[in-house]
Coordinates of C-alpha atoms in Angstrom, one line a residue:
M159 CA 35.0 18.8 12.7
N160 CA 32.2 16.6 14.0
R161 CA 33.1 13.0 13.5
E162 CA 30.1 11.4 15.1
G163 CA 28.0 11.2 12.0
K164 CA 25.9 14.3 12.7
L165 CA 25.4 16.6 9.7
F166 CA 23.0 19.2 10.8
T167 CA 25.2 21.1 13.3
K168 CA 24.6 24.7 14.1
K169 CA 27.4 25.8 11.7
Y170 CA 25.9 23.7 8.9
N171 CA 22.4 25.0 9.5
D172 CA 23.4 28.6 9.7
I173 CA 24.7 28.3 6.1
F174 CA 22.3 25.6 4.7
I175 CA 19.0 27.0 5.9
P176 CA 19.3 30.4 4.1
L177 CA 20.6 28.7 1.0
I178 CA 17.8 26.1 0.9
I179 CA 15.2 28.8 1.4
E180 CA 16.8 30.7 -1.5
Q181 CA 17.0 27.6 -3.8
I182 CA 13.5 26.5 -3.1
F183 CA 12.2 30.0 -3.6
L184 CA 14.1 30.3 -6.9
T185 CA 12.8 27.0 -8.1
L186 CA 9.2 27.7 -7.2
I187 CA 9.5 31.0 -9.0
G188 CA 10.9 29.2 -12.0
N189 CA 8.0 26.7 -11.9
F190 CA 5.7 29.7 -11.7
N191 CA 7.3 30.9 -14.9
V192 CA 6.5 27.6 -16.6
F193 CA 2.9 27.9 -15.3
L194 CA 2.7 31.4 -16.8
F195 CA 4.0 30.2 -20.1
S196 CA 1.5 27.3 -20.1
L197 CA -1.3 29.8 -19.8
F198 CA -0.2 31.0 -23.2
N199 CA 0.1 27.5 -24.7
D200 CA 2.1 24.3 -24.5
Q201 CA 4.1 25.4 -27.6
M202 CA 5.5 28.4 -25.7
V203 CA 6.6 26.0 -22.9
A204 CA 8.4 23.8 -25.5
T205 CA 10.0 26.7 -27.3
I206 CA 11.4 28.4 -24.2
G207 CA 12.4 25.0 -22.8
I208 CA 14.4 24.0 -25.9
S209 CA 16.0 27.5 -26.0
D210 CA 16.9 27.5 -22.4
R211 CA 18.6 24.1 -22.8
L212 CA 20.9 25.7 -25.4
L213 CA 21.4 28.9 -23.4
T214 CA 22.4 26.8 -20.4
I215 CA 25.4 25.4 -22.3
F216 CA 26.6 28.9 -23.2
T217 CA 26.1 30.0 -19.5
M218 CA 28.2 27.0 -18.4
L219 CA 31.1 28.4 -20.5
T220 CA 31.2 31.6 -18.4
N221 CA 31.1 29.3 -15.3
V222 CA 34.7 28.3 -16.2
V223 CA 35.8 31.6 -14.7
V224 CA 33.2 31.7 -11.9
L225 CA 34.0 28.2 -10.7
G226 CA 37.8 28.7 -10.9
A227 CA 37.6 32.0 -9.1
S228 CA 35.2 30.6 -6.5
I229 CA 37.5 27.8 -5.6
L230 CA 40.4 30.2 -5.1
I231 CA 38.3 32.8 -3.2
I232 CA 36.9 30.1 -0.8
Q233 CA 40.4 28.8 -0.1
N234 CA 41.7 32.4 0.6
A235 CA 38.7 34.3 2.1
D236 CA 40.7 35.7 5.0
E237 CA 41.8 39.2 5.9
S238 CA 45.5 38.2 5.6
R239 CA 45.0 37.2 2.0
I240 CA 42.8 40.1 0.9
E241 CA 45.2 41.4 -1.7
Y242 CA 45.4 38.0 -3.4
V243 CA 41.5 37.7 -3.3
K244 CA 41.3 41.2 -4.8
S245 CA 43.5 40.1 -7.7
I246 CA 41.4 37.0 -8.2
F247 CA 38.2 39.0 -8.3
K248 CA 39.5 41.6 -10.8
E249 CA 41.1 39.1 -13.1
S250 CA 37.9 37.1 -13.1
I251 CA 35.9 40.2 -14.2
V252 CA 38.2 40.6 -17.2
L253 CA 38.0 36.9 -18.2
N254 CA 34.2 36.9 -17.8
L255 CA 33.7 39.9 -20.1
F256 CA 36.0 38.4 -22.8
I257 CA 34.3 34.9 -22.7
A258 CA 30.8 36.3 -22.6
G259 CA 31.5 38.6 -25.5
L260 CA 32.7 35.7 -27.7
I261 CA 29.7 33.6 -26.7
I262 CA 27.2 36.4 -27.7
I263 CA 28.9 36.7 -31.1
A264 CA 28.7 33.0 -31.7
V265 CA 25.0 32.8 -30.7
F266 CA 24.0 35.5 -33.1
A267 CA 25.9 33.8 -35.9
F268 CA 24.9 30.2 -35.4
N269 CA 21.7 30.0 -33.3
R270 CA 19.4 28.7 -36.1
D271 CA 21.9 26.1 -37.1
L272 CA 22.1 24.9 -33.5
L273 CA 18.4 24.7 -33.1
I274 CA 18.1 22.7 -36.3
L275 CA 20.9 20.4 -35.1
M276 CA 18.8 19.9 -31.9
Q277 CA 16.0 18.6 -34.2
T278 CA 13.8 21.4 -32.9
P279 CA 10.3 21.0 -34.4
S280 CA 10.0 23.3 -37.4
E281 CA 7.1 25.2 -36.0
L282 CA 9.2 26.3 -33.0
V283 CA 12.5 27.3 -34.8
E284 CA 11.6 31.0 -35.7
E285 CA 10.4 32.0 -32.2
A286 CA 13.2 30.0 -30.5
S287 CA 15.8 31.8 -32.6
A288 CA 14.5 35.2 -31.7
Y289 CA 14.4 34.3 -28.0
I290 CA 17.9 32.9 -27.9
R291 CA 19.4 36.0 -29.7
I292 CA 17.9 38.4 -27.2
V293 CA 18.5 36.4 -24.0
S294 CA 22.1 35.6 -25.0
I295 CA 23.1 39.2 -24.4
S296 CA 22.2 38.8 -20.8
I297 CA 24.9 36.0 -20.4
V298 CA 27.4 38.7 -19.5
F299 CA 25.1 40.0 -16.7
T300 CA 24.4 36.6 -15.3
A301 CA 28.2 35.7 -15.3
M302 CA 29.0 38.9 -13.4
T303 CA 26.2 38.4 -10.9
S304 CA 27.2 34.8 -10.2
L305 CA 30.8 35.9 -9.5
M306 CA 29.8 38.6 -7.1
L307 CA 27.3 36.4 -5.2
A308 CA 30.0 33.7 -4.9
T309 CA 32.4 36.2 -3.5
L310 CA 29.8 37.5 -1.0
R311 CA 29.1 34.0 0.3
A312 CA 32.9 33.2 0.6
F313 CA 33.3 36.2 2.9
G314 CA 30.4 35.1 5.1
F315 CA 27.6 37.3 3.6
V316 CA 25.4 34.2 2.9
K317 CA 22.2 35.8 4.0
I318 CA 22.8 39.0 2.1
A319 CA 23.6 36.9 -1.0
V320 CA 20.3 35.0 -0.5
R321 CA 18.3 38.2 -0.2
I322 CA 19.8 39.6 -3.4
S323 CA 19.2 36.4 -5.3
V324 CA 15.6 36.3 -4.2
A325 CA 15.1 40.0 -5.0
N326 CA 16.6 39.5 -8.5
T327 CA 14.2 36.5 -9.2
I328 CA 11.2 38.5 -8.0
L329 CA 12.1 41.1 -10.7
V330 CA 12.0 38.4 -13.4
I331 CA 8.7 37.0 -12.3
I332 CA 7.0 40.4 -12.0
A333 CA 8.1 41.3 -15.6
N334 CA 7.0 37.9 -17.0
S335 CA 3.7 38.1 -15.2
I336 CA 2.9 41.5 -16.6
I337 CA 3.7 40.4 -20.1
V338 CA 1.7 37.2 -20.0
L339 CA -1.2 38.1 -17.9
A340 CA -1.7 41.5 -19.5
K341 CA -1.2 39.9 -23.0
L342 CA 1.4 42.5 -24.0
G343 CA 3.2 40.1 -26.3
G344 CA 4.7 36.7 -27.0
I345 CA 8.1 35.0 -26.6
S346 CA 10.2 38.0 -27.9
Y347 CA 8.7 40.2 -25.1
I348 CA 9.6 37.6 -22.5
A349 CA 13.1 37.6 -23.8
I350 CA 13.4 41.4 -23.6
A351 CA 12.0 41.3 -20.1
T352 CA 14.6 38.7 -19.2
L353 CA 17.4 40.8 -20.6
F354 CA 16.6 43.9 -18.7
T355 CA 15.8 42.3 -15.4
R356 CA 19.2 40.5 -15.5
L357 CA 20.9 43.8 -16.1
I358 CA 19.1 45.4 -13.1
S359 CA 20.0 42.3 -11.0
M360 CA 23.7 42.7 -11.9
L361 CA 23.6 46.4 -10.9
I362 CA 21.9 45.6 -7.6
T363 CA 24.5 42.9 -6.8
F364 CA 27.4 45.3 -7.8
V365 CA 26.1 48.1 -5.5
T366 CA 25.8 45.6 -2.6
I367 CA 29.3 44.0 -2.9
K368 CA 30.9 47.4 -3.3
R369 CA 29.3 48.5 0.0
K370 CA 30.0 45.2 1.9
I371 CA 33.6 44.5 0.6
P372 CA 34.8 47.9 -0.8
I373 CA 38.5 46.8 -0.6
L374 CA 37.9 44.5 -3.6
F375 CA 37.5 47.6 -5.8
A376 CA 40.4 49.6 -4.3
G377 CA 43.3 50.4 -6.8
G378 CA 45.6 47.8 -8.4
K379 CA 46.3 46.9 -12.0
I380 CA 45.0 43.9 -13.9
K381 CA 48.1 42.3 -15.4
N382 CA 48.5 39.0 -13.6
I383 CA 48.7 36.5 -16.4
S384 CA 49.8 33.6 -14.1
L385 CA 46.6 34.2 -11.9
K386 CA 44.4 34.1 -15.0
K387 CA 46.0 30.8 -15.9
E388 CA 45.4 29.5 -12.3
I389 CA 41.7 30.5 -12.5
L390 CA 41.3 28.8 -15.8
S391 CA 43.3 25.7 -14.7
L392 CA 40.8 25.1 -11.9
G393 CA 37.8 26.5 -13.7
I394 CA 38.0 24.6 -17.0
P395 CA 38.0 21.1 -15.5
S396 CA 35.3 22.2 -12.9
A397 CA 33.1 23.7 -15.5
M398 CA 33.7 21.0 -18.1
E399 CA 31.8 18.4 -16.0
Q400 CA 28.8 20.7 -15.9
I401 CA 29.2 21.6 -19.6
S402 CA 29.5 17.9 -20.5
Y403 CA 26.4 17.1 -18.5
N404 CA 24.4 20.0 -19.9
F405 CA 25.6 19.3 -23.4
S406 CA 24.4 15.7 -23.1
Q407 CA 21.1 17.0 -21.9
T408 CA 20.9 19.2 -25.0
I409 CA 21.6 16.2 -27.2
I410 CA 19.0 14.2 -25.3
T411 CA 16.5 17.0 -25.7
A412 CA 17.2 16.8 -29.5
I413 CA 16.5 13.1 -29.4
I414 CA 13.3 13.7 -27.4
A415 CA 12.3 16.5 -29.7
S416 CA 12.2 13.9 -32.5
L417 CA 9.3 12.4 -30.6
G418 CA 7.3 15.6 -31.0
T419 CA 6.1 18.6 -29.0
I420 CA 4.2 16.5 -26.5
A421 CA 7.3 14.6 -25.5
V422 CA 9.3 17.8 -25.1
S423 CA 6.5 19.4 -23.0
S424 CA 6.3 16.2 -20.8
M425 CA 10.0 16.3 -20.2
I426 CA 9.8 20.0 -19.2
Y427 CA 6.8 19.5 -16.9
T428 CA 8.5 16.6 -15.2
T429 CA 11.7 18.4 -14.5
T430 CA 9.8 21.5 -13.5
I431 CA 7.8 19.6 -10.9
T432 CA 10.8 17.9 -9.4
S433 CA 13.3 20.7 -9.8
F434 CA 13.0 22.0 -6.2
I435 CA 14.4 18.6 -5.1
F436 CA 17.6 19.1 -7.0
S437 CA 17.8 22.6 -5.4
I438 CA 18.3 20.8 -2.0
G439 CA 21.5 19.3 -3.5
V440 CA 22.6 22.7 -4.8
A441 CA 22.2 24.3 -1.4
A442 CA 24.0 21.4 0.3
G443 CA 26.7 21.5 -2.3
V444 CA 27.4 25.2 -1.6
T445 CA 27.2 24.7 2.1
G446 CA 29.7 21.9 1.7
N447 CA 32.0 24.1 -0.3
L448 CA 32.1 26.7 2.5
I449 CA 32.6 24.2 5.3
I450 CA 35.2 22.3 3.4
G451 CA 36.9 25.6 2.6
D452 CA 37.3 26.1 6.4
L453 CA 38.6 22.6 6.9
Y454 CA 41.0 23.1 4.0
R455 CA 42.5 26.2 5.5
N456 CA 43.0 24.2 8.7
K457 CA 44.5 21.3 6.8
D458 CA 41.9 18.9 8.3
Y459 CA 41.9 16.4 5.4
E460 CA 40.3 13.6 7.4
G461 CA 37.5 16.0 8.4
I462 CA 37.0 16.8 4.7
K463 CA 36.7 13.2 3.8
N464 CA 34.2 12.4 6.5
F465 CA 32.1 15.5 5.9
G466 CA 31.9 15.1 2.1
V467 CA 30.6 11.6 2.2
L468 CA 28.2 12.3 5.0
N469 CA 26.8 15.4 3.3
A470 CA 26.0 13.4 0.1
K471 CA 24.5 10.4 1.9
K472 CA 22.1 12.2 4.2
I473 CA 20.9 14.9 1.8
S474 CA 20.2 12.2 -0.9
L475 CA 18.0 10.3 1.5
I476 CA 16.0 13.4 2.2
A477 CA 15.7 13.9 -1.5
G478 CA 14.4 10.4 -2.1
A479 CA 11.7 10.8 0.6
I480 CA 10.5 14.0 -1.0
N481 CA 10.5 12.4 -4.5
L482 CA 8.2 9.6 -3.2
I483 CA 5.6 12.2 -1.9
V484 CA 5.8 14.1 -5.2
A485 CA 5.2 11.0 -7.2
I486 CA 2.2 9.9 -5.2
F487 CA 0.5 13.3 -5.8
G488 CA 2.0 13.7 -9.3
K489 CA -1.2 13.3 -11.4
Y490 CA -2.7 16.2 -9.5
L491 CA 0.4 18.4 -9.7
V492 CA 0.8 18.1 -13.5
R493 CA -2.8 19.3 -13.9
I494 CA -1.6 22.7 -12.6
F495 CA 0.3 23.1 -15.8
T496 CA -1.8 21.3 -18.5
D497 CA -5.0 19.5 -19.2
N498 CA -3.6 17.5 -22.1
S499 CA -4.3 13.8 -21.1
Q500 CA -1.3 12.4 -23.0
I501 CA 1.1 14.7 -21.2
I502 CA -0.5 14.0 -17.8
S503 CA -0.2 10.2 -18.4
I504 CA 3.5 10.5 -19.4
V505 CA 4.5 12.8 -16.6
T506 CA 2.8 10.7 -14.0
V507 CA 5.0 7.7 -14.9
L508 CA 8.2 9.8 -15.1
L509 CA 7.6 11.2 -11.6
F510 CA 7.8 7.7 -10.2
L511 CA 11.0 7.1 -12.1
Q512 CA 12.4 10.3 -10.6
I513 CA 12.4 8.6 -7.2
F514 CA 15.4 6.6 -8.4
H515 CA 17.0 9.5 -10.3
D516 CA 17.0 12.6 -8.1
P517 CA 18.7 11.2 -5.0
M518 CA 21.6 10.1 -7.2
R519 CA 21.8 13.4 -9.0
V520 CA 21.6 15.3 -5.6
A521 CA 24.5 13.2 -4.2
N522 CA 26.6 13.8 -7.4
E523 CA 26.1 17.5 -7.1
I524 CA 27.4 17.5 -3.6
L525 CA 30.3 15.2 -4.2
I526 CA 31.4 17.0 -7.4
N527 CA 31.4 20.3 -5.4
S528 CA 33.4 18.8 -2.7
L529 CA 36.0 17.3 -5.1
N530 CA 36.3 20.7 -6.8
V531 CA 37.1 22.6 -3.6
V532 CA 39.9 20.2 -2.8
K533 CA 41.3 20.8 -6.3
D534 CA 40.5 17.3 -7.6
V535 CA 38.9 18.9 -10.6
R536 CA 39.8 16.5 -13.3
Y537 CA 38.3 13.3 -12.0
P538 CA 34.6 14.5 -12.2
V539 CA 35.3 15.6 -15.8
I540 CA 36.7 12.2 -16.8
V541 CA 33.8 10.4 -15.2
G542 CA 31.2 12.8 -16.6
I543 CA 32.5 12.7 -20.1
S544 CA 32.9 8.9 -20.0
T545 CA 29.4 8.1 -18.8
T546 CA 27.9 10.7 -21.1
Y547 CA 29.4 9.7 -24.4
L548 CA 29.9 5.9 -23.7
L549 CA 26.6 5.3 -21.9
V550 CA 23.9 8.0 -22.0
I551 CA 23.9 9.3 -25.5
P552 CA 24.4 5.9 -27.3
L553 CA 21.7 4.3 -25.2
A554 CA 19.2 7.2 -25.7
Y555 CA 19.9 7.1 -29.4
L556 CA 19.5 3.4 -29.6
F557 CA 16.2 3.3 -27.5
V558 CA 14.5 6.2 -29.3
T559 CA 15.9 6.4 -32.8
K560 CA 16.6 2.7 -33.6
L561 CA 14.1 0.8 -31.3
G562 CA 11.3 3.4 -31.3
L563 CA 10.9 3.3 -27.5
D564 CA 9.3 6.1 -25.6
L565 CA 10.3 8.7 -23.0
K566 CA 10.4 6.5 -19.9
F567 CA 13.3 4.6 -21.4
I568 CA 15.3 7.8 -21.6
W569 CA 14.6 8.2 -17.9
L570 CA 16.0 4.7 -17.3
V571 CA 19.2 5.8 -19.0
F572 CA 19.4 8.9 -16.8
I573 CA 19.0 6.7 -13.7
L574 CA 21.8 4.3 -14.8
D575 CA 24.0 7.3 -15.5
E576 CA 23.6 9.1 -12.2
S577 CA 23.9 5.8 -10.2
T578 CA 27.2 4.9 -11.9
R579 CA 28.6 8.4 -11.3
R580 CA 27.5 8.4 -7.7
F581 CA 29.3 5.1 -7.1
L582 CA 32.5 6.4 -8.7
F583 CA 32.5 9.7 -6.9
T584 CA 31.8 8.2 -3.5
K585 CA 34.6 5.7 -4.0
R586 CA 37.0 8.5 -5.1
F587 CA 36.2 10.6 -2.0
K588 CA 36.5 7.8 0.4
S589 CA 39.8 6.7 -1.1
G590 CA 41.5 10.0 -0.2
A591 CA 43.1 10.0 -3.7
W592 CA 42.4 13.8 -3.8
E593 CA 44.7 14.6 -0.8
E594 CA 47.9 14.9 -2.8
K595 CA 46.3 17.4 -5.1
S596 CA 44.8 19.3 -2.2
K597 CA 48.2 19.6 -0.4
A598 CA 50.0 20.8 -3.6

């Protein structure tokens, strides 16, 4: 392990560069999707934005399995442990199918109630309900694809996983472009296209992993109850932090929705413009997982501690610099999506606030990933739930509902939340309190 404060070593770059290319590409494609929807109207942007917030929560539930399995696979991705990894992979498939099935049933039964609970503007509820019902079916495809891509990365096929991910996203954008630009239909057609492209994506990923790691599919029965429990014991706490965060974002979206469609659209355009900055954190987090996995197998706990803090510090500084540039040109960037003067004015202010928000969020993404890999999975959940329900939601409700303040005050709450979490996660990692759990 390099202990001289240098992050961008050859090993790091060989993993990080393909991942950052993938993440930025995926983000730009996602932004292009928002641009496509804005060609239809701002109402479509708001409808799909609210729906996707809700669907993200359901997707996070399947991440319980994906995250638990990923931690175990990263720690055991070695030829001498292939039988154990094979068992992890197969048990994860069974768990994913079961959880995804329950989610789909729940979505069909309660989607309208949830949309109303989120204070979705009445004019958006009908289309949002149709969109959610259709796209929810694809949750099982997304879960399986995520599991297979994580396994490919753990076994060193990072570049192949990147190519698959990029190809899968191109499929989505082509389908959406045809529907919107050719004016074939509205939101329901977008949902159907999403469903079928995610099915194709899963099949492409399956064919690839079967060709690259065929032993994962060789023989064996799926009866290991103790392994299922281990996957869930790691996955539930790991996923709960993400679920808690995204659930809080869903509640915040409901609070923002009470301000009207312009506020919702402003939120979506702001997060769209800056989303590629967070993608840097995602790439650095995955890179950190793989490097920490190597250090973990070699029992280099001091190396893990030094690397985790350094990774978060340097990547967050890069994120802050990019945020500043984006904010300076923000009023021009938002015009790509809309010519509504109210939305342009709001988003321009929010982009400057993002300078203080995104670096903290990026650092937290990296630190949480690092803590999860070393099995300190409960601490991020405790911190996340505490700040969410004792700080974020009460303050957002107070500012908007009781005091009648506008969207920028919600952003100040976000900044306070991410800053508090970063302080606590950094302190935890530096303290080495996770070492006993890692050695267990």
